[in-house]
Coordinates of C-alpha atoms in Angstrom, one line a residue:
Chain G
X1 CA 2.4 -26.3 30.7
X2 CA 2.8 -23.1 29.0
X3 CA -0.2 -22.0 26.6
X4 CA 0.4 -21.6 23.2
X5 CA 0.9 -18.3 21.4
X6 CA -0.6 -19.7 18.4
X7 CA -1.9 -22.9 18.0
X8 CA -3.7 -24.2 14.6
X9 CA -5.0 -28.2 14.4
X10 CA -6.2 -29.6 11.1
X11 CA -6.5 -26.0 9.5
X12 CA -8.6 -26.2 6.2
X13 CA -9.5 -23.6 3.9
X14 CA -11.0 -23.4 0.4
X15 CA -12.2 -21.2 -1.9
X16 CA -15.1 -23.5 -3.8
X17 CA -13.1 -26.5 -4.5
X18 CA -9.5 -24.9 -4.8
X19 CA -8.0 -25.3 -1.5
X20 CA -5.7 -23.0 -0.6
X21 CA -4.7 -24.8 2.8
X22 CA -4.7 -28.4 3.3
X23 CA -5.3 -29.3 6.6
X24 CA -1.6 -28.1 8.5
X25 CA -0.6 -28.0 12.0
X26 CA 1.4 -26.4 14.2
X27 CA 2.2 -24.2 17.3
X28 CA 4.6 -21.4 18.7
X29 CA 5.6 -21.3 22.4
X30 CA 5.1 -17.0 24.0
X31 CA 8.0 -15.1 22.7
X32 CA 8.9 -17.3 19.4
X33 CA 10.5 -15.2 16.9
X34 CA 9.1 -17.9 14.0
X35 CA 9.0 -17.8 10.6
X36 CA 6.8 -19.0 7.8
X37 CA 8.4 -19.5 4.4
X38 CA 7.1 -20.4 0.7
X39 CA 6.6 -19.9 -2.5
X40 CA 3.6 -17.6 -3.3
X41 CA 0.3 -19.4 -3.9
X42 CA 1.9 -21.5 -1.1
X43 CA -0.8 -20.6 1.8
X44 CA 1.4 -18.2 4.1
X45 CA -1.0 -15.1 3.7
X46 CA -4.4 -17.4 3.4
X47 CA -3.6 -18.8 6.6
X48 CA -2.6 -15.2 8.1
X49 CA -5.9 -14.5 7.0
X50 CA -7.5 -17.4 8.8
X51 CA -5.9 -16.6 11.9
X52 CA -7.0 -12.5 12.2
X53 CA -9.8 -12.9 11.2
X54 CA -10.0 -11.4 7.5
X55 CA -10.4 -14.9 6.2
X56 CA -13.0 -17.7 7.4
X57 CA -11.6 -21.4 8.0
X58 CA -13.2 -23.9 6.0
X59 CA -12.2 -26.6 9.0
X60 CA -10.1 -27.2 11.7
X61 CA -9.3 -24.5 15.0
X62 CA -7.0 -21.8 15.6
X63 CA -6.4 -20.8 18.8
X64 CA -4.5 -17.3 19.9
X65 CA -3.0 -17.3 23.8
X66 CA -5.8 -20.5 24.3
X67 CA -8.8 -18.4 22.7
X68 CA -10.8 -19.9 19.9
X69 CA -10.1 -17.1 16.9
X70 CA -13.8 -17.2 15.9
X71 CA -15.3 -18.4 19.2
X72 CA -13.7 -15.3 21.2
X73 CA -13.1 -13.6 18.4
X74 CA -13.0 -10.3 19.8
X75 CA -10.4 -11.2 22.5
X76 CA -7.9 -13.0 20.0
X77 CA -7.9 -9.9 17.6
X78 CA -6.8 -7.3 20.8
X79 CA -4.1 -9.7 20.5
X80 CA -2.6 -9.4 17.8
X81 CA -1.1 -6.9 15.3
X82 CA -0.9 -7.9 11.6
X83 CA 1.4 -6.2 9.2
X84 CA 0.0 -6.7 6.1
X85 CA 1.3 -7.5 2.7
X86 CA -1.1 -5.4 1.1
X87 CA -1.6 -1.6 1.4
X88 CA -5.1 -2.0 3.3
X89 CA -5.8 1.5 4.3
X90 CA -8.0 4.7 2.7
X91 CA -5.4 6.1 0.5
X92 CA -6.6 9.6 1.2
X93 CA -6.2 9.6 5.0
X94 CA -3.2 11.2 6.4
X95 CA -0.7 9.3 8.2
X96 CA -1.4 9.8 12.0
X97 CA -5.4 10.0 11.1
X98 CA -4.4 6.0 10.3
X99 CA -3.2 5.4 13.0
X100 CA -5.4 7.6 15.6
X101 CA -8.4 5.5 13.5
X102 CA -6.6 2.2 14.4
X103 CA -5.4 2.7 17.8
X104 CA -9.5 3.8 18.2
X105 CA -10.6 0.7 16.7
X106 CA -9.0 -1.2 19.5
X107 CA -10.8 0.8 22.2
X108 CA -7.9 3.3 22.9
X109 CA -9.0 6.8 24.7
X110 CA -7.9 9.6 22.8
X111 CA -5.2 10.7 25.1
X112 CA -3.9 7.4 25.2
X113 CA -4.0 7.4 21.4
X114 CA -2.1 10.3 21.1
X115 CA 0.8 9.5 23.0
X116 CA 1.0 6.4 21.6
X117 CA 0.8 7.6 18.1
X118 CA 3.7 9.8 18.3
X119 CA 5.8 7.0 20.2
X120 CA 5.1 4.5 17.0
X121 CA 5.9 7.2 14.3
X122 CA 9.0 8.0 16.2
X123 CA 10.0 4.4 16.0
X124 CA 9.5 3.3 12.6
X125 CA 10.8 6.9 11.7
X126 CA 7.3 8.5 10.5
X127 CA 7.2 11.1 12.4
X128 CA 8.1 14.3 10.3
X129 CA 5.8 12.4 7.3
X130 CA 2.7 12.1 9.8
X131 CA 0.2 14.9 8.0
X132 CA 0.8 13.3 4.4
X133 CA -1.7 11.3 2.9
X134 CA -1.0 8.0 2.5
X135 CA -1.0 8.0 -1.5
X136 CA 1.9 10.4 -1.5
X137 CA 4.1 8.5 0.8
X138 CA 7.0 6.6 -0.8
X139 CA 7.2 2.2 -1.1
X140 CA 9.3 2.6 2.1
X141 CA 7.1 4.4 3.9
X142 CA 3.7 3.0 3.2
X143 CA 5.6 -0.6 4.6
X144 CA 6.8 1.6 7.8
X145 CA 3.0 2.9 8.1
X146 CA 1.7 -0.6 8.2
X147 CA 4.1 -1.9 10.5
X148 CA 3.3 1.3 12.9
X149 CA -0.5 0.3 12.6
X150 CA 0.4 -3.2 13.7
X151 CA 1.9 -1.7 16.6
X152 CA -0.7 0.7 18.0
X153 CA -3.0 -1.4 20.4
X154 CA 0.8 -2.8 21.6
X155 CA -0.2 -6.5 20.8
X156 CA 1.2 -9.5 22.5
X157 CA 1.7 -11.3 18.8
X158 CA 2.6 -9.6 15.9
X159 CA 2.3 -11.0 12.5
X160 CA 4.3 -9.3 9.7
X161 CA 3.8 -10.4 6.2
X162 CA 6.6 -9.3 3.9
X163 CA 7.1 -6.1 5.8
X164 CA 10.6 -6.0 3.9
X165 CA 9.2 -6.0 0.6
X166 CA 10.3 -2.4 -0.9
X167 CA 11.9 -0.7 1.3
X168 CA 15.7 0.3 1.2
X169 CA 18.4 -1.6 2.7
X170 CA 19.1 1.0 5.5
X171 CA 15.5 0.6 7.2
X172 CA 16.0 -3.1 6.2
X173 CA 18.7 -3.0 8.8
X174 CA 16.8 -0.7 11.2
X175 CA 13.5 -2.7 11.0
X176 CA 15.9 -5.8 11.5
X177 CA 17.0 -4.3 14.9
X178 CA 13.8 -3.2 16.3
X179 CA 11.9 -6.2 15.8
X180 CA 14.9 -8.3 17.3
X181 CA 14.2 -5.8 20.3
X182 CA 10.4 -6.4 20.6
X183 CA 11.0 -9.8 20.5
X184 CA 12.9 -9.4 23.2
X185 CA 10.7 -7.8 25.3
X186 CA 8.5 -10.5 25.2
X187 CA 6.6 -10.3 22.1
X188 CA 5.7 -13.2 19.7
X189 CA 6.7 -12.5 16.4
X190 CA 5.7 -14.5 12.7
X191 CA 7.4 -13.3 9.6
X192 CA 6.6 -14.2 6.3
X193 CA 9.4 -13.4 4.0
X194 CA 10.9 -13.8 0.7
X195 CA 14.2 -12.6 1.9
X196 CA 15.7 -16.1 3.2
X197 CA 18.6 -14.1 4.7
X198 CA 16.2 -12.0 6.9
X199 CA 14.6 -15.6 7.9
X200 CA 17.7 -16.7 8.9
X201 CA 18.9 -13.8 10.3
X202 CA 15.6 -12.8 12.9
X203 CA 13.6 -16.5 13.4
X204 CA 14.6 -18.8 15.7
X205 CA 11.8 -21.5 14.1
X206 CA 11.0 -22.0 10.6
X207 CA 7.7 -23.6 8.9
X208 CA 7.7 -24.3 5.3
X209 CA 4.7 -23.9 3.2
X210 CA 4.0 -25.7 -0.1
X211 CA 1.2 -25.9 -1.8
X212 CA -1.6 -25.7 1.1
X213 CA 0.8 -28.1 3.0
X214 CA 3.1 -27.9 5.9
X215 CA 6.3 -29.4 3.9
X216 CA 9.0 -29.1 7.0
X217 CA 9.0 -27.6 10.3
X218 CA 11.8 -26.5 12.9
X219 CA 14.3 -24.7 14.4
X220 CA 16.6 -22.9 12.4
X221 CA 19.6 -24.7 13.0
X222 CA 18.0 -27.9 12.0
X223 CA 17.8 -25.9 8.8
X224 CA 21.2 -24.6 8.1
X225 CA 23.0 -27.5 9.6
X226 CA 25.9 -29.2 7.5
X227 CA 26.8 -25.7 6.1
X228 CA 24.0 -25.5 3.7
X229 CA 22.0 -21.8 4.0
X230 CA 18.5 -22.0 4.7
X231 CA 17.7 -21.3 0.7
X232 CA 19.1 -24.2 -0.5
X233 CA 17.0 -26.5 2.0
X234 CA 14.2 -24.3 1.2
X235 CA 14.7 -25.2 -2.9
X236 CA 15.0 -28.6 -1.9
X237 CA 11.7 -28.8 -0.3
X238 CA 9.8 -26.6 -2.6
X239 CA 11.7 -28.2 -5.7
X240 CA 9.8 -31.6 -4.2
X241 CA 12.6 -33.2 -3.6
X242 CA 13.6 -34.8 -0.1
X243 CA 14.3 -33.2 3.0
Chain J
X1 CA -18.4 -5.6 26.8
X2 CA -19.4 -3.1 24.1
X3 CA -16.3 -1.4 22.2
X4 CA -18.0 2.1 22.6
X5 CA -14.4 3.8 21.4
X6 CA -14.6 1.6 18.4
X7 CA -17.9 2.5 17.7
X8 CA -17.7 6.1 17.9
X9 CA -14.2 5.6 15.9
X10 CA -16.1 4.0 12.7
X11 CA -19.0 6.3 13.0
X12 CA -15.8 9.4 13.6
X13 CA -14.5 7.7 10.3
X14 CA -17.8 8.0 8.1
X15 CA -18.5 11.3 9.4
X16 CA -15.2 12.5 8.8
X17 CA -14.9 11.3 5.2
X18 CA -18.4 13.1 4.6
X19 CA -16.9 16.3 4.9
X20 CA -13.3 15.6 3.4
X21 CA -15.1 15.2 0.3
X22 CA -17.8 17.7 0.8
X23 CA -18.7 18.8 -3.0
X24 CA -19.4 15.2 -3.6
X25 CA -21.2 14.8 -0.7
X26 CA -23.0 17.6 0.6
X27 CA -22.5 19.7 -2.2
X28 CA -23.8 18.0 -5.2
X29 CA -27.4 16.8 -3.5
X30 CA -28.0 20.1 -1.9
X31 CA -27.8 21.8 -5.3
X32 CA -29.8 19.3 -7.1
X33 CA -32.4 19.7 -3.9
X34 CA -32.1 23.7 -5.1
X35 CA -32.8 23.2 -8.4
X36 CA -36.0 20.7 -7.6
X37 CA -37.7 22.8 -5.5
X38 CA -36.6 25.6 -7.5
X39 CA -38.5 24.5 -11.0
X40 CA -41.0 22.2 -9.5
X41 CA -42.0 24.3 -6.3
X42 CA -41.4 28.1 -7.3
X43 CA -41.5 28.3 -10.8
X44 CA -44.3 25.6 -12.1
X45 CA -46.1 25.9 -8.2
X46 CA -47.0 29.1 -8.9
X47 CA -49.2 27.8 -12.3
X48 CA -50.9 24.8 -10.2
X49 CA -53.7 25.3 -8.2
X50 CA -53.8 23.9 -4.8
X51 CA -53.0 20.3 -4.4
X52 CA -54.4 18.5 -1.7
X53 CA -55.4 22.1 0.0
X54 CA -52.4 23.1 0.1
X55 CA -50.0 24.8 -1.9
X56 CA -48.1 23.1 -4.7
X57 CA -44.9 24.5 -3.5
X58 CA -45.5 23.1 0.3
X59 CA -46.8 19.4 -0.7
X60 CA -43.8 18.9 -3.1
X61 CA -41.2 20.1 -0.4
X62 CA -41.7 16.8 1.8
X63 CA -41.1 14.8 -0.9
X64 CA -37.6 16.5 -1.9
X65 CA -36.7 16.6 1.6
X66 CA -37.6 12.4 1.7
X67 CA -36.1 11.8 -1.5
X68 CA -32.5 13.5 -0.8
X69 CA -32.0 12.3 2.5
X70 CA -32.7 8.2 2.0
X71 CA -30.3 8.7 -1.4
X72 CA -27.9 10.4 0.8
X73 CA -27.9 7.7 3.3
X74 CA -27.8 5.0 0.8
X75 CA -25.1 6.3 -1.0
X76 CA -22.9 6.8 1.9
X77 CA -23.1 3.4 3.3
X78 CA -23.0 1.1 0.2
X79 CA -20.1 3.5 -1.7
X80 CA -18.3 3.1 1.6
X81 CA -18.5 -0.7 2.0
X82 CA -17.6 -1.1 -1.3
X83 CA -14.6 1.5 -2.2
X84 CA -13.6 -0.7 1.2
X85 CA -13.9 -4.0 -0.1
X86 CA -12.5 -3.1 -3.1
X87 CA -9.1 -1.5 -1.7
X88 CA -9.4 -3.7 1.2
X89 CA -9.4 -1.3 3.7
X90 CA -12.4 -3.2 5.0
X91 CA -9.9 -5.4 6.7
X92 CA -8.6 -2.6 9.1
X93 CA -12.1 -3.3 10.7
X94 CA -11.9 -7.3 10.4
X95 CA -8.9 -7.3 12.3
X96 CA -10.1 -5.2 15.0
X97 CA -12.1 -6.4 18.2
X98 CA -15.3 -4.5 16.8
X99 CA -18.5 -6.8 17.3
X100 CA -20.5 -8.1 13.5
X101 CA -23.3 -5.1 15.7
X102 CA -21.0 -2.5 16.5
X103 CA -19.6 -2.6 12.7
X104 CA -23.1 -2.4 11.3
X105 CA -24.2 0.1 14.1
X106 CA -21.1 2.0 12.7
X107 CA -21.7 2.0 9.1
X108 CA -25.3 2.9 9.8
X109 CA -25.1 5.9 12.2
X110 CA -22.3 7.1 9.6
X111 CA -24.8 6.7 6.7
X112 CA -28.1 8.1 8.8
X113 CA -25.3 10.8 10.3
X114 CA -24.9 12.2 6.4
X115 CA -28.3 11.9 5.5
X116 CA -29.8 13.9 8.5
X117 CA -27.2 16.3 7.3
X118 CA -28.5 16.6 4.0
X119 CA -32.2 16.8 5.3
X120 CA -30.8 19.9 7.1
X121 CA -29.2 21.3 4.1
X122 CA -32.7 20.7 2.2
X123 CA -35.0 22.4 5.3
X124 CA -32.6 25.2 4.9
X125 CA -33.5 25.8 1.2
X126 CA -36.7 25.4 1.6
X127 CA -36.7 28.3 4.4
X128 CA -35.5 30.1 1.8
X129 CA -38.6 29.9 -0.3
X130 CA -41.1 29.6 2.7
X131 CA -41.7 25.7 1.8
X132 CA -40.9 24.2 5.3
X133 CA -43.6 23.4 7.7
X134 CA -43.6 21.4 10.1
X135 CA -46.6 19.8 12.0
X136 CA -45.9 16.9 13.5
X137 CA -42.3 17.2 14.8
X138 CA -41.8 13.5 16.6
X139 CA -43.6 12.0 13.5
X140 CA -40.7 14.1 11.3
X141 CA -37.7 13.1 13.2
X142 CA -39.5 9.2 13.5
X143 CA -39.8 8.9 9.2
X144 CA -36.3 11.2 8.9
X145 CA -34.6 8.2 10.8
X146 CA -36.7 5.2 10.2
X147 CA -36.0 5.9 6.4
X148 CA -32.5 6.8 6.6
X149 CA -32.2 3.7 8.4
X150 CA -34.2 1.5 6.5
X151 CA -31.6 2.8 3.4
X152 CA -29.0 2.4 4.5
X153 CA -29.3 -1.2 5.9
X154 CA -30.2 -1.5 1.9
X155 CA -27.0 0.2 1.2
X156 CA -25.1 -2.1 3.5
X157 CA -26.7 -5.1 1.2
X158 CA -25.7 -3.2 -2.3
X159 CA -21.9 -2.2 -0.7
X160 CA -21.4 -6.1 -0.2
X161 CA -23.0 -7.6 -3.1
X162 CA -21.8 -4.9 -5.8
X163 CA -18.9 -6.4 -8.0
X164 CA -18.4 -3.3 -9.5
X165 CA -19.5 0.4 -10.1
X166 CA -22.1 -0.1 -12.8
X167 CA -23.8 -2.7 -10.4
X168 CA -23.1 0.1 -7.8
X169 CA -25.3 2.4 -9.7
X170 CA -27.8 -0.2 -10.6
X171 CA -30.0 0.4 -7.5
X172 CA -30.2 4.4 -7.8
X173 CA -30.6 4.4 -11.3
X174 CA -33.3 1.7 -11.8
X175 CA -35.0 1.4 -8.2
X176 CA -34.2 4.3 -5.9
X177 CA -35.2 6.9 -8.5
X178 CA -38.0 5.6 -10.2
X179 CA -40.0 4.6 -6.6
X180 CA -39.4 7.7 -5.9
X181 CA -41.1 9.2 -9.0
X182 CA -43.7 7.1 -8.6
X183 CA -44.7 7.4 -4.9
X184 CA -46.5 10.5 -5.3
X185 CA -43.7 13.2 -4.9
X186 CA -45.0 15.4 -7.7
X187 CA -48.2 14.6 -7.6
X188 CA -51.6 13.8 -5.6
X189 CA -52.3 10.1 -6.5
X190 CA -56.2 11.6 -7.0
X191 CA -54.1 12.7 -10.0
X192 CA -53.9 9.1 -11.1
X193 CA -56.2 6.5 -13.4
X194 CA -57.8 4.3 -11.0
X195 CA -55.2 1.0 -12.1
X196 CA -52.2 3.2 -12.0
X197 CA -53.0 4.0 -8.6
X198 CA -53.7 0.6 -7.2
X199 CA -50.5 -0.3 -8.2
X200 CA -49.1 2.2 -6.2
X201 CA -50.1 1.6 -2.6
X202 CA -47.6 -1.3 -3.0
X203 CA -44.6 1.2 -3.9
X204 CA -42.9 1.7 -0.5
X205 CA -41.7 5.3 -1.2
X206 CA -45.7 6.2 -1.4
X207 CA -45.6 5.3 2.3
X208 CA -42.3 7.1 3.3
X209 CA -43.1 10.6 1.1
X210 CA -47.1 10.5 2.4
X211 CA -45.8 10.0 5.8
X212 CA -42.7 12.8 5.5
X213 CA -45.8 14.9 4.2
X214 CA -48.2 14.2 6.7
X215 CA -45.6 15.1 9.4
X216 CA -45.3 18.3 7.5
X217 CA -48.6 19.1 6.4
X218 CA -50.9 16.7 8.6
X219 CA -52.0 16.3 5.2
X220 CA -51.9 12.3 3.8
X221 CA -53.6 10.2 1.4
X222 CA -51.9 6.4 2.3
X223 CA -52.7 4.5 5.3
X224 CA -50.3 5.8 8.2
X225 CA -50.4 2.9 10.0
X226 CA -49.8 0.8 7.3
X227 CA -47.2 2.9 6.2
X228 CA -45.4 3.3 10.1
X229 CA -45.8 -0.8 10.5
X230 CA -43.9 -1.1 6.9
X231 CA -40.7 1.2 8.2
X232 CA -40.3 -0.8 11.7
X233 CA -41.0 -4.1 9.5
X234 CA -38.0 -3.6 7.3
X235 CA -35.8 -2.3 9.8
X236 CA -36.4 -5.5 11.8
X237 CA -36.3 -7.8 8.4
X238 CA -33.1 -5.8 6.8
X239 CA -31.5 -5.3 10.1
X240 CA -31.6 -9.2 10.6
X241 CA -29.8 -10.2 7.7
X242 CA -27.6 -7.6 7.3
X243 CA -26.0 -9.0 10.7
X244 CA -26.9 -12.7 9.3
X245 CA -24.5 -11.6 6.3
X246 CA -22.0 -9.9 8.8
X247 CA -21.6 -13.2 10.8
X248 CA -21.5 -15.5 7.8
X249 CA -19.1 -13.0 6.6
X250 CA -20.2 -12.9 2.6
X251 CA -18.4 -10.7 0.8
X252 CA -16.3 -9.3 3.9
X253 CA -14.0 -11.9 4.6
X254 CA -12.3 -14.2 2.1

């Protein structure tokens, strides 16, 4: 049997006594292009949290490539490359200084940082923007920059959470390509999204999130079957009604 | 195994920031080290008789030199931990496979890293108006670093639990300063009534500045032993729950 790219049992997590996630479960197989819908408030990012390591679980285990996430911590977060929602970086850095930091934080040599540095600028299209600071760098961009941080260590999983948001249609379409690509090559990929479209378009699995709760899970064609688009099965479920 | 790249990276990071905002940080201190030993040492030294058999101007110096460095070091660390917390930059380093002891060994080297620098700046002022001596030079690099470190495992502690500048501020303004006042950088405690200064050989910065001074001067009036067992102590007792904090992860991870 296969080990699990991701595996979380029973996850729990709350701040005092508003909990944020209520116990889910759930897996994806080595190569899963999945993706993890809901409202926001739902849970999506809190449990991204959980998982990398910027959040703490209250109870229950998550387990990265069949490594405890706060057990072997250390190993599980060389795994994975998160794409954040929020703009998490020293706004006064430039661009490849972000990047030579990151790809140092994960142990790389310098030569090896450089060379990998230009090859992720070059593919999310950063290159001739690598000595501006980040501040001055445009919606579009800053998303590009956090994808290209994800990216540096070349993790096995990569978690991208609404790397979409804000940026133009044409990069939209680009980004669209490349990740089908990487997931090709092998990598695991988890997309949180408000774009149902781009859901539909890139997972192959879908997990719905509704308030702290795992509200439907499956493939994507269990989704849209009947003719129905994923968004109305995804109002249905979040409206409360039955799935 | 140790993540030695990602140490040197964070410690690359702090050093690096240091000098991209230079005025604030080298700058501002170095001048305000001028200006002390300036109107304290050279101007009013040369009215005041000899303190402690030596010259005014000499037994001040230490105290500057002490005084600028452990603020230095302080402010490095807990304005870094918190600007990071606050923009949430901190999580580039939560993701990463650094160690809870390689991030503090990072943020403290960064923060001991600026204050050596500004202990540099200082000695270099004072050449200027022949107030450096030095005689005891282990003993001066031991209480440089042993302070620097003891402040900025302090500013580690401030950088997490500060909610916001003004709380920030609270422990230069009310605790950092006013020690240092206190603990004899001015002035021979002889100076002082007799209650005034029984009070004060519990004022840790006595012990830091009489020590900095003594490894200047050989010149002392606390107990260096005393003093030396109080550094280690809280190295030992701050460095322990700073990475007790780190591992529970309080006000790092959500």
């Amino acid at each position: 049997m296969s080990t699990h790219a991701l595996e979380i049992k029973n996850l729990k997590k709350s701040y005092g006594k508003n909990v944020a996630v209520d116990g889910i479960s759930f897996s994806i197989e080595q190569g899963e292009f999945f993706g993890l819908l809901g409202p926001n408030g739902a849970g999506k990012t809190t449990t991204i949290h959980c998982i990398t390591g910027i959040g703490t679980i209250t109870s229950g285990s998550i387990s990265i490539l069949g490594l405890d996430v706060v057990k072997e911590y250390r190993e599980t977060r060389k795994k994975i490359g998160l794409s954040p929602q929020d703009y998490n970086v020293d706004i006064f850095a430039k661009v490849w200084k972000i990047l030579d930091y990151a790809g140092g934080y994960y142990g790389m040599r310098k030569k090896e940082r450089m060379n990998r540095i230009e090859k992720v600028l070059a593919e999310c299209r950063l290159t001739e923007h690598k000595e501006k600071a980040f501040q001055h760098l445009s919606g579009g961009l800053k998303r590009r920059l956090m994808l290209a941080r994800a990216l540096m260590h070349d993790p096995e999983i990569l978690i991208l959470d609404e790397p979409t948001a804000g940026i133009d249609v044409e990069f939209r379409h680009e980004l669209w390509e490349f990740l089908r690509k990487l997931n090709k090559s092998g990598k695991t990929i988890i997309l949180t999204s408000h774009y149902l479209e781009e859901v539909e378009l890139l997972c192959s699995r879908i997990g719905i999130i509704h308030k702290g709760n795992l509200a439907a899970l499956g493939r994507k064609d269990e989704f849209v079957k009947d003719g129905k688009k994923l968004e109305d099965k995804y109002l249905i479920i979040t409206r409360g009604e039955h799935f | 195994m140790f993540n030695w790249i990602g140490l040197y990276t964070l410690i690359r990071r702090e050093v690096e920031r240091t000098f991209r905002i230079i005025a604030q940080t080298l700058g501002a201190p170095l001048i305000s080290a001028f200006l002390f030993i300036f109107i304290f040492g050279f101007v009013l030294g040369r009215k005041i008789e000899l303190v402690g058999g030596v010259p005014y101007m000499l037994f001040v110096f230490p105290g500057i030199l002490m005084m600028n460095m452990l603020t230095a070091s302080f402010d490095n660390v807990s304005h870094t931990l918190f600007v990071s917390r606050w923009v949430r930059n901190i999580h580039e380093v939560l993701v990463a496979p650094l160690s809870y002891l390689e991030m503090i060994i990072g943020y403290v080297v960064g923060a001991i890293t600026r204050g050596l620098l500004i202990g540099l700046g200082v000695l270099l002022i004072g050449l200027l108006f022949g107030a450096v001596h030095i005689a005891h030079p282990l003993l001066f690099i031991f209480y440089a670093i042993g302070v620097t470190t003891i402040f900025a495992l302090l500013g580690i502690l401030a950088g997490l639990w500060a909610k916001g500048f003004e709380q920030l501020g609270i422990f230069n303004i009310f605790i950092i300063m006013p020690l240092s006042f206190l603990g004899g950088m001015f002035y021979s405690i002889e100076f002082l009534p007799e209650t005034v200064r029984a009070i004060t050989i519990y004022n840790p910065m006595f012990y830091f500045i009489d020590g900095m001074r003594y490894a200047s001067l050989s010149y002392h009036e606390s107990n260096l032993m005393v003093g030396a067992t109080l550094i280690i102590g809280l190295i030992l007792f701050l460095g322990t729950l700073v990475f007790y904090l780190f591992k529970k992860g309080w006000r790092l991870r959500e």
